[in-house]
Coordinates of C-alpha atoms in Angstrom, one line a residue:
X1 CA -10.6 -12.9 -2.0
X2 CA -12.6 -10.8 -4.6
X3 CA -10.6 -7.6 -5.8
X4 CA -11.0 -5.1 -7.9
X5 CA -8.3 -4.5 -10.3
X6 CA -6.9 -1.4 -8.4
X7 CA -6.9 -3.3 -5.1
X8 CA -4.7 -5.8 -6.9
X9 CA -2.6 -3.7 -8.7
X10 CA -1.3 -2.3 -5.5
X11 CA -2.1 -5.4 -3.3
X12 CA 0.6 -7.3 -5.9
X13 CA 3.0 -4.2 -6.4
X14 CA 6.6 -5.4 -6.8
X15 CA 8.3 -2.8 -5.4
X16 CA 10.3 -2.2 -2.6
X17 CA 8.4 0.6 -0.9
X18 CA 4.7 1.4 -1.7
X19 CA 1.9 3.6 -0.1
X20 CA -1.8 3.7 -1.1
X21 CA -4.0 6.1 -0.9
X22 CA -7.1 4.9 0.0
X23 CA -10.5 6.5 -0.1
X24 CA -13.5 6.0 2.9
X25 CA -15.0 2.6 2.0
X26 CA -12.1 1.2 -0.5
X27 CA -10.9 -1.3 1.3
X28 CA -8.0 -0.6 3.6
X29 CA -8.5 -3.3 5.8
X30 CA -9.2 -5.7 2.4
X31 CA -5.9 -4.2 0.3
X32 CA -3.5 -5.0 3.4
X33 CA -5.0 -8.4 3.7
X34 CA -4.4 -9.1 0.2
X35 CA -1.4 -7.8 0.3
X36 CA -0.5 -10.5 2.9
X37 CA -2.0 -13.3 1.1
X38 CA -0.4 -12.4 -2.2
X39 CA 3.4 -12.8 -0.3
X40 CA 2.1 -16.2 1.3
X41 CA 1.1 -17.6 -1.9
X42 CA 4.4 -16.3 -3.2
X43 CA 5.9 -18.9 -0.5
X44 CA 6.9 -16.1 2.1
X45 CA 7.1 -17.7 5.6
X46 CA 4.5 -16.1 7.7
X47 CA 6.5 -15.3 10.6
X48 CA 8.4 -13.0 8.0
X49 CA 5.5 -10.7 7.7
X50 CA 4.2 -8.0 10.7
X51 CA 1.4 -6.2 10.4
X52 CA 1.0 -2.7 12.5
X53 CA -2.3 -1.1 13.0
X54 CA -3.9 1.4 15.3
X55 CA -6.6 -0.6 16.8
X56 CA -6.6 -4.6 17.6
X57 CA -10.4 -4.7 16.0
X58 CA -8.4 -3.6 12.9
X59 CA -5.7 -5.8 13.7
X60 CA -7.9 -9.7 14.5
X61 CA -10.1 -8.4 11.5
X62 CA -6.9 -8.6 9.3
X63 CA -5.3 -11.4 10.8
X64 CA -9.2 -13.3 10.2
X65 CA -9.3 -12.8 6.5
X66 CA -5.5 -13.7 6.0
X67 CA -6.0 -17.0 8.0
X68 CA -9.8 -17.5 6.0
X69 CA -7.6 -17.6 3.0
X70 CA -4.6 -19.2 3.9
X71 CA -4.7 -21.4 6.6
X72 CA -1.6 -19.5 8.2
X73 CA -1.6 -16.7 10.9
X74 CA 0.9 -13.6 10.6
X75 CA 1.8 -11.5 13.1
X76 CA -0.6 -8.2 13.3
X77 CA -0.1 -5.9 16.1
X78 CA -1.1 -2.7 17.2
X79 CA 1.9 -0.4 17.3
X80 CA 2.3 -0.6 21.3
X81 CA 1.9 -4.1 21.3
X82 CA 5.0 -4.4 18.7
X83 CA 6.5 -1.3 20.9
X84 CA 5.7 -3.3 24.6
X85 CA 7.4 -6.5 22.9
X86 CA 10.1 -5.2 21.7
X87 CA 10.6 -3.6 25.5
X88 CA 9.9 -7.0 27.0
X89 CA 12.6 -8.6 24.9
X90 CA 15.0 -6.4 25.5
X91 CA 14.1 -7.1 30.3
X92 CA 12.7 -3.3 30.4
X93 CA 9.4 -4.5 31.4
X94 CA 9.9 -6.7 33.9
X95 CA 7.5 -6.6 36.9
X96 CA 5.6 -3.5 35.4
X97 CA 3.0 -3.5 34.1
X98 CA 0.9 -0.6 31.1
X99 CA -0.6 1.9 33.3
X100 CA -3.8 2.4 32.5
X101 CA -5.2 5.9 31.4
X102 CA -6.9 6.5 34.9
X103 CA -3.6 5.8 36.4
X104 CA -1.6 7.9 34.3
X105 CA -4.3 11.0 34.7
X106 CA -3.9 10.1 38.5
X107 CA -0.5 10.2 38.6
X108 CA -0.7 13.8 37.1
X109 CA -2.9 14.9 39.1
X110 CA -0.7 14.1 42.0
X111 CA 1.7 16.2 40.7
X112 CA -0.3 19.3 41.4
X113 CA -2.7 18.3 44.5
X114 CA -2.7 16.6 48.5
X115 CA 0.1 16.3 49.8
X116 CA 2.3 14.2 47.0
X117 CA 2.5 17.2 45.2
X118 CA 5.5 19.2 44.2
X119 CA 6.9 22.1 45.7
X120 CA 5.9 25.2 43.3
X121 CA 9.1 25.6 40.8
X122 CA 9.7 22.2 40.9
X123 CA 7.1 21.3 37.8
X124 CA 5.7 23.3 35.0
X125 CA 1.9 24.1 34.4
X126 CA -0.1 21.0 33.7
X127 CA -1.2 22.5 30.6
X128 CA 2.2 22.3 29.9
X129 CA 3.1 18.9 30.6
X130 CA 0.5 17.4 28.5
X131 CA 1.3 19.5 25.9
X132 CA 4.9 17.8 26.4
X133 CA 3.8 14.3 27.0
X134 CA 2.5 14.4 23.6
X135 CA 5.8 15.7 22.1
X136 CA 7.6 13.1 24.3
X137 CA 5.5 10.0 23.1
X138 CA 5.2 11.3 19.1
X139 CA 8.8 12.6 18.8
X140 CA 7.4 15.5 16.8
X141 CA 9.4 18.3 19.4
X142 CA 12.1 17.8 21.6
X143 CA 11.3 18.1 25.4
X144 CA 13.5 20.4 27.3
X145 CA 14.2 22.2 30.9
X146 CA 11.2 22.0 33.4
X147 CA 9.0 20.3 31.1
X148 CA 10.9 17.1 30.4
X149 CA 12.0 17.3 34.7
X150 CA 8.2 16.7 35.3
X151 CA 8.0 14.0 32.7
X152 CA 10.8 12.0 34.4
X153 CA 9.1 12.5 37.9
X154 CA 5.7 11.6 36.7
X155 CA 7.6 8.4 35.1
X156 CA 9.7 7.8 38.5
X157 CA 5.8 8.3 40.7
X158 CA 4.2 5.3 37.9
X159 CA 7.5 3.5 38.5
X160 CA 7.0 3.3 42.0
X161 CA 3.4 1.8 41.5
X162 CA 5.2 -0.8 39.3
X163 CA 3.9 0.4 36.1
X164 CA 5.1 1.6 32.8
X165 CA 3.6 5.1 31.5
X166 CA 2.2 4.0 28.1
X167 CA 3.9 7.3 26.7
X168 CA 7.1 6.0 27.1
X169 CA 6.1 2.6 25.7
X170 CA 7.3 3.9 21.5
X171 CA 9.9 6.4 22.1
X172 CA 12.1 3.7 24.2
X173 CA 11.1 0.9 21.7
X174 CA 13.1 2.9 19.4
X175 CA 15.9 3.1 21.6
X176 CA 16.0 -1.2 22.3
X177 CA 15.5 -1.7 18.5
X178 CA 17.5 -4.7 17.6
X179 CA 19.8 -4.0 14.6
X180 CA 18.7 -5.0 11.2
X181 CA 20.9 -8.6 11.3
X182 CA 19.3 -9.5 14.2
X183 CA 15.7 -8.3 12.9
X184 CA 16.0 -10.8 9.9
X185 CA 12.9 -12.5 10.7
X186 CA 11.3 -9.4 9.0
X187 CA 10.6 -9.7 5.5
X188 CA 7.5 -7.5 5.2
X189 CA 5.9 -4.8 7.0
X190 CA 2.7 -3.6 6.3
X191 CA 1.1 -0.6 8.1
X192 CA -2.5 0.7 8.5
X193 CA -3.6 4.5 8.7
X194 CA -0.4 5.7 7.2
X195 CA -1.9 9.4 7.9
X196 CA -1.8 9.2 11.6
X197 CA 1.8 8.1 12.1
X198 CA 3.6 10.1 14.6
X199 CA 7.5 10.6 13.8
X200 CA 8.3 8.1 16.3
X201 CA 5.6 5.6 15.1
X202 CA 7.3 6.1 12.0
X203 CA 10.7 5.8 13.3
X204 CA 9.6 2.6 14.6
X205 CA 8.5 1.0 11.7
X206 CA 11.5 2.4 9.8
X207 CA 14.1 1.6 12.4
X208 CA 12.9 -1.9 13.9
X209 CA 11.9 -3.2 11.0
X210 CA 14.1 -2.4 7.9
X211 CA 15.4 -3.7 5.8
X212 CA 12.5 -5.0 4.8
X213 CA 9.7 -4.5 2.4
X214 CA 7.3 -1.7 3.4
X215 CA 3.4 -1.6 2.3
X216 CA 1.5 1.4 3.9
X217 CA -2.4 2.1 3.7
X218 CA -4.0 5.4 4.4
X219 CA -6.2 8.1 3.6
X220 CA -4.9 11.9 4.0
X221 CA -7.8 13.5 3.6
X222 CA -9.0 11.8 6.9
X223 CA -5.8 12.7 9.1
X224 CA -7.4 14.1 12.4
X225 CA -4.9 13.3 15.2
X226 CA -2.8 16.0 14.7
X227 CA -3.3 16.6 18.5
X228 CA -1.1 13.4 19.3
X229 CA 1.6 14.6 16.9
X230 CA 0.3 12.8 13.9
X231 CA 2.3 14.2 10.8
X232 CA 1.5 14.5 7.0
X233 CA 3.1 12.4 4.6
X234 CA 4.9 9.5 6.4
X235 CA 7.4 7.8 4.9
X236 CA 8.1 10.2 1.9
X237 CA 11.6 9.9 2.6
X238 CA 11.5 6.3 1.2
X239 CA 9.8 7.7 -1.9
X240 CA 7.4 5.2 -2.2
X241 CA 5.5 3.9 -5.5
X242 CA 2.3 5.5 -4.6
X243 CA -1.5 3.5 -5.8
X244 CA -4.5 5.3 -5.2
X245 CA -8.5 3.8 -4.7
X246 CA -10.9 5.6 -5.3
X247 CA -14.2 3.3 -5.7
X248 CA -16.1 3.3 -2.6
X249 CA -18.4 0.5 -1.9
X250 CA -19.9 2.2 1.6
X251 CA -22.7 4.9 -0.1
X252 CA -23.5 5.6 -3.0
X253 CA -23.5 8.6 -5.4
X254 CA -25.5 11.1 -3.2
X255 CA -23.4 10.2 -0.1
X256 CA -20.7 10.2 -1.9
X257 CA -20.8 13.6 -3.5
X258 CA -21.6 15.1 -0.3
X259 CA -18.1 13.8 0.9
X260 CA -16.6 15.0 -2.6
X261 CA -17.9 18.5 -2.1
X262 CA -15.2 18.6 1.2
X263 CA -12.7 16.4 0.2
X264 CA -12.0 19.3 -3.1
X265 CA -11.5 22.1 -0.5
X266 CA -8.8 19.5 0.8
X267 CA -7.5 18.4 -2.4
X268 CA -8.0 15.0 -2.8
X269 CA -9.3 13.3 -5.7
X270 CA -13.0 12.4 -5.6
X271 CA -14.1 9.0 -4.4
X272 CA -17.0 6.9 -6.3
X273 CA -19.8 6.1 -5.0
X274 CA -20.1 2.1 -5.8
X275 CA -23.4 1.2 -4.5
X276 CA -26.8 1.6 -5.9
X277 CA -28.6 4.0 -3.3
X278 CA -27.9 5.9 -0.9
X279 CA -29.4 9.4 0.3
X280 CA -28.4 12.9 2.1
X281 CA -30.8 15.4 3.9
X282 CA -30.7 18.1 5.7
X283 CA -33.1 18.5 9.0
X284 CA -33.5 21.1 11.5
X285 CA -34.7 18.7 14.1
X286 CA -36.3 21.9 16.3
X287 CA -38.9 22.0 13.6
X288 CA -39.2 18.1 12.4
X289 CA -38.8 16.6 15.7
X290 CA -35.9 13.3 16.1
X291 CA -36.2 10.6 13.6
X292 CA -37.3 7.4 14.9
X293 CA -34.2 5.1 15.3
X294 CA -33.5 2.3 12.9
X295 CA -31.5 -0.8 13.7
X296 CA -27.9 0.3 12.4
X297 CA -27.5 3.6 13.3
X298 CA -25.0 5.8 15.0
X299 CA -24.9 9.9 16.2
X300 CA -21.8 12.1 16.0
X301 CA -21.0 14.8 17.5
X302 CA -17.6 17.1 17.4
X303 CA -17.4 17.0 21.6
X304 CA -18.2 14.5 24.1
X305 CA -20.0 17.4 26.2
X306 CA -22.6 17.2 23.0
X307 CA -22.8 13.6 23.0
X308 CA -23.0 13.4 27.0
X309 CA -26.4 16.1 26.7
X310 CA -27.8 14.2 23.6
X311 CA -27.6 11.0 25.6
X312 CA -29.3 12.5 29.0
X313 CA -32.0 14.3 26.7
X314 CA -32.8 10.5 24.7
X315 CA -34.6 8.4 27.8
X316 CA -32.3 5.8 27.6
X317 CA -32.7 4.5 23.6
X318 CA -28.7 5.6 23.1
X319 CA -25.9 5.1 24.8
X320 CA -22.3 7.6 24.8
X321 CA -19.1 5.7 23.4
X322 CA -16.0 6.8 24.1
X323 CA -12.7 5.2 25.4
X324 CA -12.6 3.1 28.7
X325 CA -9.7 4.8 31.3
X326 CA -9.9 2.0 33.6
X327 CA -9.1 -0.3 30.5
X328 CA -5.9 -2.3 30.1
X329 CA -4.2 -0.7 26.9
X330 CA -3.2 -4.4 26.0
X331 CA -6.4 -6.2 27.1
X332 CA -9.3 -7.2 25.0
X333 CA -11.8 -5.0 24.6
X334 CA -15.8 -5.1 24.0
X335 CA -16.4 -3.4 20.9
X336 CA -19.2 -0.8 21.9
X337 CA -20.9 0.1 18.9
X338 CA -21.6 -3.6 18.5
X339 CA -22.3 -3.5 22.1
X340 CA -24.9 -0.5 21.7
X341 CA -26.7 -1.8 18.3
X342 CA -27.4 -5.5 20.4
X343 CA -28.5 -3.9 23.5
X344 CA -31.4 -2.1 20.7
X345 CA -29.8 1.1 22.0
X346 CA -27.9 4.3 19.4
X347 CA -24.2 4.8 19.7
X348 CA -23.6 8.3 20.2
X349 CA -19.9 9.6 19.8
X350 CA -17.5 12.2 18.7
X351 CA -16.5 12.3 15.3
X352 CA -13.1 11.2 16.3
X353 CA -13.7 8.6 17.6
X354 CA -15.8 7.0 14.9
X355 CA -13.3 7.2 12.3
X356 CA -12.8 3.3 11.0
X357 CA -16.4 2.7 11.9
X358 CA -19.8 3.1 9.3
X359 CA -23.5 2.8 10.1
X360 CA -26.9 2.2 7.7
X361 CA -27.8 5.4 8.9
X362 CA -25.3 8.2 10.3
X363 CA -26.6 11.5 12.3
X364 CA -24.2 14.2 12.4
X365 CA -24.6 17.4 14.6
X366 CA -23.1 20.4 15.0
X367 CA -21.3 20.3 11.4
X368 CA -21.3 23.8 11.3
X369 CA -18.9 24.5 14.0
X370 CA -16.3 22.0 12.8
X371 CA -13.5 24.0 11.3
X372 CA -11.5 21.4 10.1
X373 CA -12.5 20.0 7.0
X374 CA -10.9 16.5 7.2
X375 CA -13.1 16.2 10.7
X376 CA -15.7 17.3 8.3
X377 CA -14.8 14.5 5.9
X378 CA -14.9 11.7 8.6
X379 CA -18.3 12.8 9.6
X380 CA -19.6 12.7 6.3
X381 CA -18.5 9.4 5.4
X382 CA -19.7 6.8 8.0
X383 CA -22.9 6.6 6.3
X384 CA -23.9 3.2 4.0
X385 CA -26.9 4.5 3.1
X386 CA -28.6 7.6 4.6
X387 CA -26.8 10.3 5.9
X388 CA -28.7 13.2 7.8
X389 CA -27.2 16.1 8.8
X390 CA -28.6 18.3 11.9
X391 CA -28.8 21.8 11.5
X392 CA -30.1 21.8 14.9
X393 CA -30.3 19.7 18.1

């Protein structure tokens, strides 16, 4: 596995606790793998050593280059799945099943409509549950009074369907943690997208799996799921040795600088720009007309209403990607970007929801109305190697 000398500086970091600060395009994904090949070699078992992303792409793409050079398979996991087992080894799970998204958003709704739903005092304001679903699943606020009441019905109505509400799935992990003697099996936990823990994620990794040692990968300046309880900063109580990578080998200068310019107003150090070309523009479409597509290419947008219109206005050369709600939460899933680029077609997406992605060629519209500059700073670098920004659609 080719390194640079950062990447193995903090991939071979003796100590205890360590975070790293990692840059768009510096190898995340590569760092964590290294990290778990460097503790093989060093004749760790590999059953000793979990990995805990947010995605199971991120997850088989780590697990991949661990087994390409070792010949051994660890255990990498999205956090649910290491929640759900956890649950399932401890008989909480037996005959339910994950509920699904649509069944969950179902369930709600049957809170509130026909005839299932409750008498009026007897549940808060939707808007208010799913403010408090959130704060139940991330552990970032307490749920009290009526709110948490309708949480526990809405469990009880999922129950009866013989399902488990996925929100539940972390916050009770915590509580069937086994205790540290009985967690020996644990050597080395290494985490992905430090930035986005919620308390309770981070209560799980802490918790479930110390004492152990604890390796944690993220990049602060792209920290955009606040709105699921994410939380600056996790794991500062452990007062971690902190690396930092800066050299991106995504864009080049140009792009880079363009991220550089945001990424100051946030106050993050400036990333490099490793590859030889790479170019920025700005177009006002309603004068120049849409650019003919090229083969790797994707189209962002900060709502799905804008990427729903973009897509009906296109005739049919891009498709919309966003998250399945009739998929299993455990189940494998079709990548769709992949899915869009062979079907000769343009992803179109939200912003959000192409963070941990990157394209040849990346469109981004409706920049001006993003007030959030790490959103900003996502947008801005998916791009390998021509980024265009819209002034107008």
């Amino acid at each position: 596995m080719r390194l640079t000398s950062a990447q193995r500086e903090a991939s071979e970091a003796p100590e205890r606790y360590v975070c790293v600060e990692a840059g768009p395009g510096t190898g995340k994904s590569t760092v964590i793998a290294a990290r778990c090949v460097y503790l093989v070699k060093q004749g760790e078992e590999p059953r000793s050593i979990l990995v805990l992303t947010f995605t199971r792409a991120g997850a088989a793409s780590i697990r991949r280059k661990v087994q390409e050079e070792t010949g051994t398979e660890i255990r990498c996991l999205t956090f649910h799945e290491y929640a759900a087992g956890l649950l399932r080894d401890a008989g909480q799970l037996e005959g339910l099943s994950i509920a699904t998204e649509l069944e969950t958003e179902t369930a709600v709704r049957s809170l509130y409509e026909g005839g299932s739903r409750l008498p009026k005092g007897e549940a808060c304001n939707i808007s208010t549950l799913k403010k408090a679903l959130i704060d139940f699943e991330s552990g970032k606020h307490e749920v009290h009074g009526l709110a948490a009441q309708t949480v526990a019905t809405l469990s009880l109505r999922l129950a009866e369907l013989g399902r488990k509400p996925l929100f539940e799935v972390v916050p009770q992990a915590i509580e069937s943690c086994p205790a540290p003697a009985e967690a020996d099996e644990i050597s080395h936990v290494l985490v992905d997208e430090r930035q986005d823990l919620t308390p309770n994620e981070e209560r799980l990794c802490i918790d479930c799996a110390l004492p152990a040692t604890l390796f944690a990968v993220g990049d602060s300046a792209q920290g955009i799921m606040q709105f699921r309880g994410a939380v600056p900063d996790a794991f500062a109580s452990l007062k971690p040795t902190m690396h930092y990578l800066r050299e991106s080998f995504r864009f080049g200068p140009s792009i880079a600088e363009a991220v550089n310019v945001v990424g100051r107003r946030i106050g993050v150090p400036d990333v490099v720009g490793m590859e030889e070309s790479s170019s920025v523009a700005v177009r006002d479409f309603k004068v120049s007309g849409w650019p003919l597509p090229v083969e790797n290419e994707m189209v962002l947008f900060p709502r799905n209403v804008d990427c729903e219109e973009h897509v009906r206005s296109s005739e049919a050369s891009s498709v919309h990607v966003r998250r399945d709600p009739f998929g299993d939460p455990f189940g494998e899933r079709e990548d769709l970007y992949d899915a869009a680029w062979e079907a000769g077609k343009v992803p179109v997406s939200t912003i959000h929801q192409s963070r941990g992605r990157e394209a040849d060629r990346v469109i981004v519209c409706g920049l001006g109305s993003v007030k959030d500059d790490r959103l900003a700073y996502v947008a801005l670098s998916r791009a390998r190697h021509e980024l265009i920004i819209a002034e107008a659609q």
